[in-house]
Amino acid sequence: MRNECDVVIDYFNDQLNEDEKKAFEAHLENCKDCQEELEELRLLTGDLPFAAEPVDPPEGMKERVLTSVFSESTEESDDEAPVTKPAETPVVPMSKQTASKSKRNSWVMRGLAAALLLSLAGNIYALVNEQDIAEQPEDPEEVTPPEEDEGTDQVAERVQLQGESSASATAAMINRDNGGILTLQAEQLEQLDGEEVYQVWLLEGETPHRAGSFISNENGDGAVAYSMEGLPEGIDWDAVAITKEPDANSETPQGNILLSAEL
Amino acid sequence: MRNRDLELYLQMADGNKQSLEAIYDKYEKLLYSFVIKLSGDQTLAEEALQEVFIKLWTKKAVYDESKGKFSSWIVTITRYTAIDLIRKNKKSAVSIEEETDLPEQSDQTTEDLVEWKEQGETIRTAMNQLSIEQKEMVDLFYFKGLSQREIAEQCDIPLGTVKGRIRLALKHLKKNLSTGKGGVYDA
């Protein structure tokens, strides 16, 4: 038989397996000696972390860590729309464009988000064409998306975002059985510097809610699909807007609104 | 400062990202340096911080006031996380002496770190006043997080004496420190 009092050190150092730990914790409740010893160890070691010589963390660590941290919560509540899972892709970079810009939507077919956008786009277009729920887009779509019959997506609203620059964007809100998706495609955006991102916001009155971020490619195109699951439900959104933010972590807009549209 | 930590923590637990970021900003350097001290490994240190803040954010590690000061708590979580990673990576073969060769030793001190800088010197001095054997005890037990058995093997001493030696070394260290001011966490 092992004497539980002998494992205080290993308990403190988290060296016990689950069973041993439970056994010790049960013992600890009634053993004053062990309680005191543990408390003493905590007290005696309390200052030791300060023995560490200050070392500067590497460049960009904060962004990497926080991006990965915030993606965790999204992952947990997000089992449907992988586009918005920022674990690996906190912002959706567009791949380099080689095709002519006149093929307005061809870039959608490329890029990291292509596969997903394809299916989303397919659903949007299918519905636009077949059910005529959304307003007709101002230009006829040149892309022929693969027909997809399954899916209960429904375009709730589709708007054109305008601003003072030549940039423009189209946003569509798609209702799904388990929460909505906001997709947005923009073009003729200014180039970003460094960590900067374009941040999409949904506005409830004056209150902005984060609704996805993206970076533009060298041709000024950008796109994002955002699962609205994380947003409060039942809100009648007033507007959608894009700002340029110093990085992908802005909780409230730091930059001016570049493009917006009422919903 | 302590209440500010609690306030930030509660806001964070409520889903406020800015509060998590504020906690991160405040503790990044201390925790990073601490894990460097534990592991001597910069990659592991970043990994450890990431895990720690994921634990905070996803509430896999939950703080409340009964657990003492927030700063002590987050340092403890960090220590466990780092030791666990070190064990997994089997990269624990860095001794305290080697750490002085680490790159990127920082000479600039932000305001939050003034206290750390002052106390750090005191603690390191106190550590250096220990006998080699006691210093090794503190190192293997606290900074390496080894089990009693591992310590007994590494120091070639009977298993039954490990606990006593650790406590003696720590008490000695505390005595060396007691000439200094109170707890370094006091704000």
mmCIF file of C-alpha atoms in Angstrom, chain B residues 8-179:
data_model
loop_
_atom_site.group_PDB
_atom_site.id
_atom_site.type_symbol
_atom_site.label_atom_id
_atom_site.label_comp_id
_atom_site.label_asym_id
_atom_site.label_seq_id
_atom_site.Cartn_x
_atom_site.Cartn_y
_atom_site.Cartn_z
ATOM 1 C CA LEU B 8 -10.625 41.323 -16.853
ATOM 2 C CA TYR B 9 -10.959 37.630 -16.243
ATOM 3 C CA LEU B 10 -14.692 37.873 -15.612
ATOM 4 C CA GLN B 11 -15.204 39.956 -18.729
ATOM 5 C CA MET B 12 -13.181 37.448 -20.686
ATOM 6 C CA ALA B 13 -15.206 34.572 -19.296
ATOM 7 C CA ASP B 14 -18.200 36.466 -20.593
ATOM 8 C CA GLY B 15 -16.766 36.259 -24.074
ATOM 9 C CA ASN B 16 -15.002 39.611 -24.262
ATOM 10 C CA LYS B 17 -12.035 39.216 -26.579
ATOM 11 C CA GLN B 18 -10.528 42.539 -25.666
ATOM 12 C CA SER B 19 -10.290 41.487 -22.051
ATOM 13 C CA LEU B 20 -8.506 38.329 -23.055
ATOM 14 C CA GLU B 21 -6.180 40.426 -25.132
ATOM 15 C CA ALA B 22 -5.550 42.711 -22.163
ATOM 16 C CA ILE B 23 -4.699 39.710 -19.999
ATOM 17 C CA TYR B 24 -2.482 38.445 -22.770
ATOM 18 C CA ASP B 25 -0.666 41.762 -23.084
ATOM 19 C CA LYS B 26 -0.085 41.929 -19.380
ATOM 20 C CA TYR B 27 1.256 38.427 -18.933
ATOM 21 C CA GLU B 28 2.766 37.579 -22.299
ATOM 22 C CA LYS B 29 6.329 38.407 -21.452
ATOM 23 C CA LEU B 30 6.371 36.976 -17.963
ATOM 24 C CA LEU B 31 4.791 33.709 -19.041
ATOM 25 C CA TYR B 32 6.941 33.462 -22.144
ATOM 26 C CA SER B 33 10.123 34.086 -20.190
ATOM 27 C CA PHE B 34 8.982 31.652 -17.547
ATOM 28 C CA VAL B 35 8.460 28.861 -20.059
ATOM 29 C CA ILE B 36 11.836 29.653 -21.625
ATOM 30 C CA LYS B 37 13.261 29.195 -18.155
ATOM 31 C CA LEU B 38 11.438 25.878 -17.801
ATOM 32 C CA SER B 39 12.169 24.521 -21.244
ATOM 33 C CA GLY B 40 14.896 26.574 -22.876
ATOM 34 C CA ASP B 41 12.831 26.194 -26.014
ATOM 35 C CA GLN B 42 11.294 29.150 -27.804
ATOM 36 C CA THR B 43 8.949 27.113 -29.973
ATOM 37 C CA LEU B 44 7.679 25.252 -26.981
ATOM 38 C CA ALA B 45 7.209 28.521 -25.116
ATOM 39 C CA GLU B 46 4.957 29.907 -27.803
ATOM 40 C CA GLU B 47 3.064 26.649 -27.966
ATOM 41 C CA ALA B 48 2.608 26.695 -24.203
ATOM 42 C CA LEU B 49 1.251 30.244 -24.205
ATOM 43 C CA GLN B 50 -1.152 29.331 -26.925
ATOM 44 C CA GLU B 51 -2.422 26.388 -24.914
ATOM 45 C CA VAL B 52 -2.710 28.436 -21.763
ATOM 46 C CA PHE B 53 -4.819 31.098 -23.410
ATOM 47 C CA ILE B 54 -6.921 28.499 -25.176
ATOM 48 C CA LYS B 55 -7.581 26.950 -21.790
ATOM 49 C CA LEU B 56 -8.603 30.339 -20.451
ATOM 50 C CA TRP B 57 -10.766 31.241 -23.389
ATOM 51 C CA THR B 58 -12.527 27.910 -23.695
ATOM 52 C CA LYS B 59 -12.822 27.690 -19.907
ATOM 53 C CA LYS B 60 -10.964 24.442 -19.672
ATOM 54 C CA ALA B 61 -9.159 26.173 -16.893
ATOM 55 C CA VAL B 62 -11.460 28.163 -14.652
ATOM 56 C CA TYR B 63 -10.298 30.763 -12.209
ATOM 57 C CA ASP B 64 -12.075 31.975 -9.131
ATOM 58 C CA GLU B 65 -10.902 33.932 -6.155
ATOM 59 C CA SER B 66 -10.722 30.884 -3.952
ATOM 60 C CA LYS B 67 -7.718 29.863 -6.022
ATOM 61 C CA GLY B 68 -5.682 32.808 -4.822
ATOM 62 C CA LYS B 69 -4.321 35.605 -6.903
ATOM 63 C CA PHE B 70 -4.951 35.519 -10.607
ATOM 64 C CA SER B 71 -1.275 36.041 -11.370
ATOM 65 C CA SER B 72 -0.287 33.010 -9.302
ATOM 66 C CA TRP B 73 -3.014 30.997 -10.900
ATOM 67 C CA ILE B 74 -2.105 31.786 -14.480
ATOM 68 C CA VAL B 75 1.558 31.135 -13.746
ATOM 69 C CA THR B 76 0.626 27.768 -12.264
ATOM 70 C CA ILE B 77 -1.484 26.859 -15.291
ATOM 71 C CA THR B 78 1.410 27.877 -17.485
ATOM 72 C CA ARG B 79 3.833 25.779 -15.504
ATOM 73 C CA TYR B 80 1.666 22.677 -15.803
ATOM 74 C CA THR B 81 1.064 23.275 -19.462
ATOM 75 C CA ALA B 82 4.738 23.756 -20.166
ATOM 76 C CA ILE B 83 5.838 20.762 -18.128
ATOM 77 C CA ASP B 84 3.302 18.659 -19.931
ATOM 78 C CA LEU B 85 4.585 19.819 -23.302
ATOM 79 C CA ILE B 86 8.171 19.257 -22.244
ATOM 80 C CA ARG B 87 7.294 15.739 -21.215
ATOM 81 C CA LYS B 88 5.605 15.121 -24.523
ATOM 82 C CA ASN B 89 8.437 16.615 -26.493
ATOM 83 C CA LYS B 90 11.101 15.034 -24.344
ATOM 84 C CA LYS B 91 13.090 18.169 -24.607
ATOM 85 C CA SER B 92 13.785 18.587 -20.954
ATOM 86 C CA ALA B 93 17.534 18.328 -21.136
ATOM 87 C CA VAL B 94 18.305 21.997 -20.742
ATOM 88 C CA SER B 95 19.940 22.986 -17.520
ATOM 89 C CA ILE B 96 19.647 26.317 -15.807
ATOM 90 C CA GLU B 97 23.236 27.171 -16.623
ATOM 91 C CA GLU B 98 22.635 26.959 -20.342
ATOM 92 C CA GLU B 99 19.871 29.468 -20.250
ATOM 93 C CA THR B 100 22.230 32.367 -19.880
ATOM 94 C CA ASP B 101 23.252 31.701 -23.474
ATOM 95 C CA LEU B 102 19.742 32.118 -24.779
ATOM 96 C CA PRO B 103 19.248 34.743 -27.437
ATOM 97 C CA GLU B 104 16.849 37.636 -27.218
ATOM 98 C CA GLN B 105 17.455 38.441 -23.616
ATOM 99 C CA SER B 106 15.516 41.566 -23.168
ATOM 100 C CA ASP B 107 16.957 44.654 -21.576
ATOM 101 C CA GLN B 108 13.973 46.883 -21.999
ATOM 102 C CA THR B 109 11.464 46.885 -19.228
ATOM 103 C CA THR B 110 7.869 47.812 -19.566
ATOM 104 C CA GLU B 111 6.072 49.278 -16.616
ATOM 105 C CA ASP B 112 4.358 46.068 -15.708
ATOM 106 C CA LEU B 113 7.693 44.380 -15.516
ATOM 107 C CA VAL B 114 9.498 46.771 -13.172
ATOM 108 C CA GLU B 115 8.417 44.722 -10.212
ATOM 109 C CA TRP B 116 9.437 41.548 -11.918
ATOM 110 C CA LYS B 117 12.835 42.955 -12.753
ATOM 111 C CA GLU B 118 13.488 44.053 -9.190
ATOM 112 C CA GLN B 119 12.189 40.870 -7.611
ATOM 113 C CA GLY B 120 13.742 38.689 -10.241
ATOM 114 C CA GLU B 121 17.181 39.842 -9.307
ATOM 115 C CA THR B 122 16.465 39.173 -5.641
ATOM 116 C CA ILE B 123 15.201 35.689 -6.365
ATOM 117 C CA ARG B 124 18.107 34.805 -8.599
ATOM 118 C CA THR B 125 20.497 36.014 -5.943
ATOM 119 C CA ALA B 126 18.689 33.932 -3.347
ATOM 120 C CA MET B 127 18.872 30.925 -5.657
ATOM 121 C CA ASN B 128 22.582 31.402 -6.050
ATOM 122 C CA GLN B 129 23.039 31.430 -2.312
ATOM 123 C CA LEU B 130 21.748 27.884 -2.097
ATOM 124 C CA SER B 131 24.115 24.967 -2.027
ATOM 125 C CA ILE B 132 24.570 23.215 -5.342
ATOM 126 C CA GLU B 133 22.539 20.298 -4.097
ATOM 127 C CA GLN B 134 19.656 22.491 -2.947
ATOM 128 C CA LYS B 135 19.683 24.480 -6.107
ATOM 129 C CA GLU B 136 19.433 21.278 -8.072
ATOM 130 C CA MET B 137 16.472 20.195 -5.941
ATOM 131 C CA VAL B 138 14.609 23.410 -6.704
ATOM 132 C CA ASP B 139 15.515 23.129 -10.348
ATOM 133 C CA LEU B 140 14.469 19.514 -10.834
ATOM 134 C CA PHE B 141 11.367 19.831 -8.727
ATOM 135 C CA TYR B 142 10.030 23.218 -9.716
ATOM 136 C CA PHE B 143 11.548 24.201 -13.015
ATOM 137 C CA LYS B 144 11.730 20.731 -14.512
ATOM 138 C CA GLY B 145 8.635 19.391 -12.800
ATOM 139 C CA LEU B 146 10.107 15.920 -12.379
ATOM 140 C CA SER B 147 8.497 13.206 -10.293
ATOM 141 C CA GLN B 148 9.983 12.126 -6.975
ATOM 142 C CA ARG B 149 11.267 8.975 -8.587
ATOM 143 C CA GLU B 150 12.984 10.862 -11.383
ATOM 144 C CA ILE B 151 14.582 13.222 -8.917
ATOM 145 C CA ALA B 152 15.779 10.312 -6.779
ATOM 146 C CA GLU B 153 17.330 8.668 -9.823
ATOM 147 C CA GLN B 154 18.895 11.795 -11.184
ATOM 148 C CA CYS B 155 20.427 12.786 -7.857
ATOM 149 C CA ASP B 156 21.130 9.237 -6.791
ATOM 150 C CA ILE B 157 19.369 9.617 -3.462
ATOM 151 C CA PRO B 158 16.791 7.409 -1.734
ATOM 152 C CA LEU B 159 13.231 8.016 -2.928
ATOM 153 C CA GLY B 160 12.040 8.535 0.620
ATOM 154 C CA THR B 161 14.308 11.519 1.142
ATOM 155 C CA VAL B 162 13.270 13.515 -1.907
ATOM 156 C CA LYS B 163 10.317 15.304 -0.370
ATOM 157 C CA GLY B 164 12.271 16.339 2.686
ATOM 158 C CA ARG B 165 15.130 17.676 0.608
ATOM 159 C CA ILE B 166 12.824 19.666 -1.619
ATOM 160 C CA ARG B 167 11.116 21.266 1.324
ATOM 161 C CA LEU B 168 14.398 22.046 2.974
ATOM 162 C CA ALA B 169 15.765 23.649 -0.164
ATOM 163 C CA LEU B 170 12.622 25.714 -0.655
ATOM 164 C CA LYS B 171 12.604 26.849 2.955
ATOM 165 C CA HIS B 172 16.208 27.810 2.685
ATOM 166 C CA LEU B 173 15.411 29.786 -0.417
ATOM 167 C CA LYS B 174 12.563 31.540 1.331
ATOM 168 C CA LYS B 175 14.881 32.428 4.181
ATOM 169 C CA ASN B 176 17.345 33.931 1.726
ATOM 170 C CA LEU B 177 14.503 35.902 0.274
ATOM 171 C CA SER B 178 13.020 37.080 3.539
ATOM 172 C CA THR B 179 15.553 39.856 3.796
#
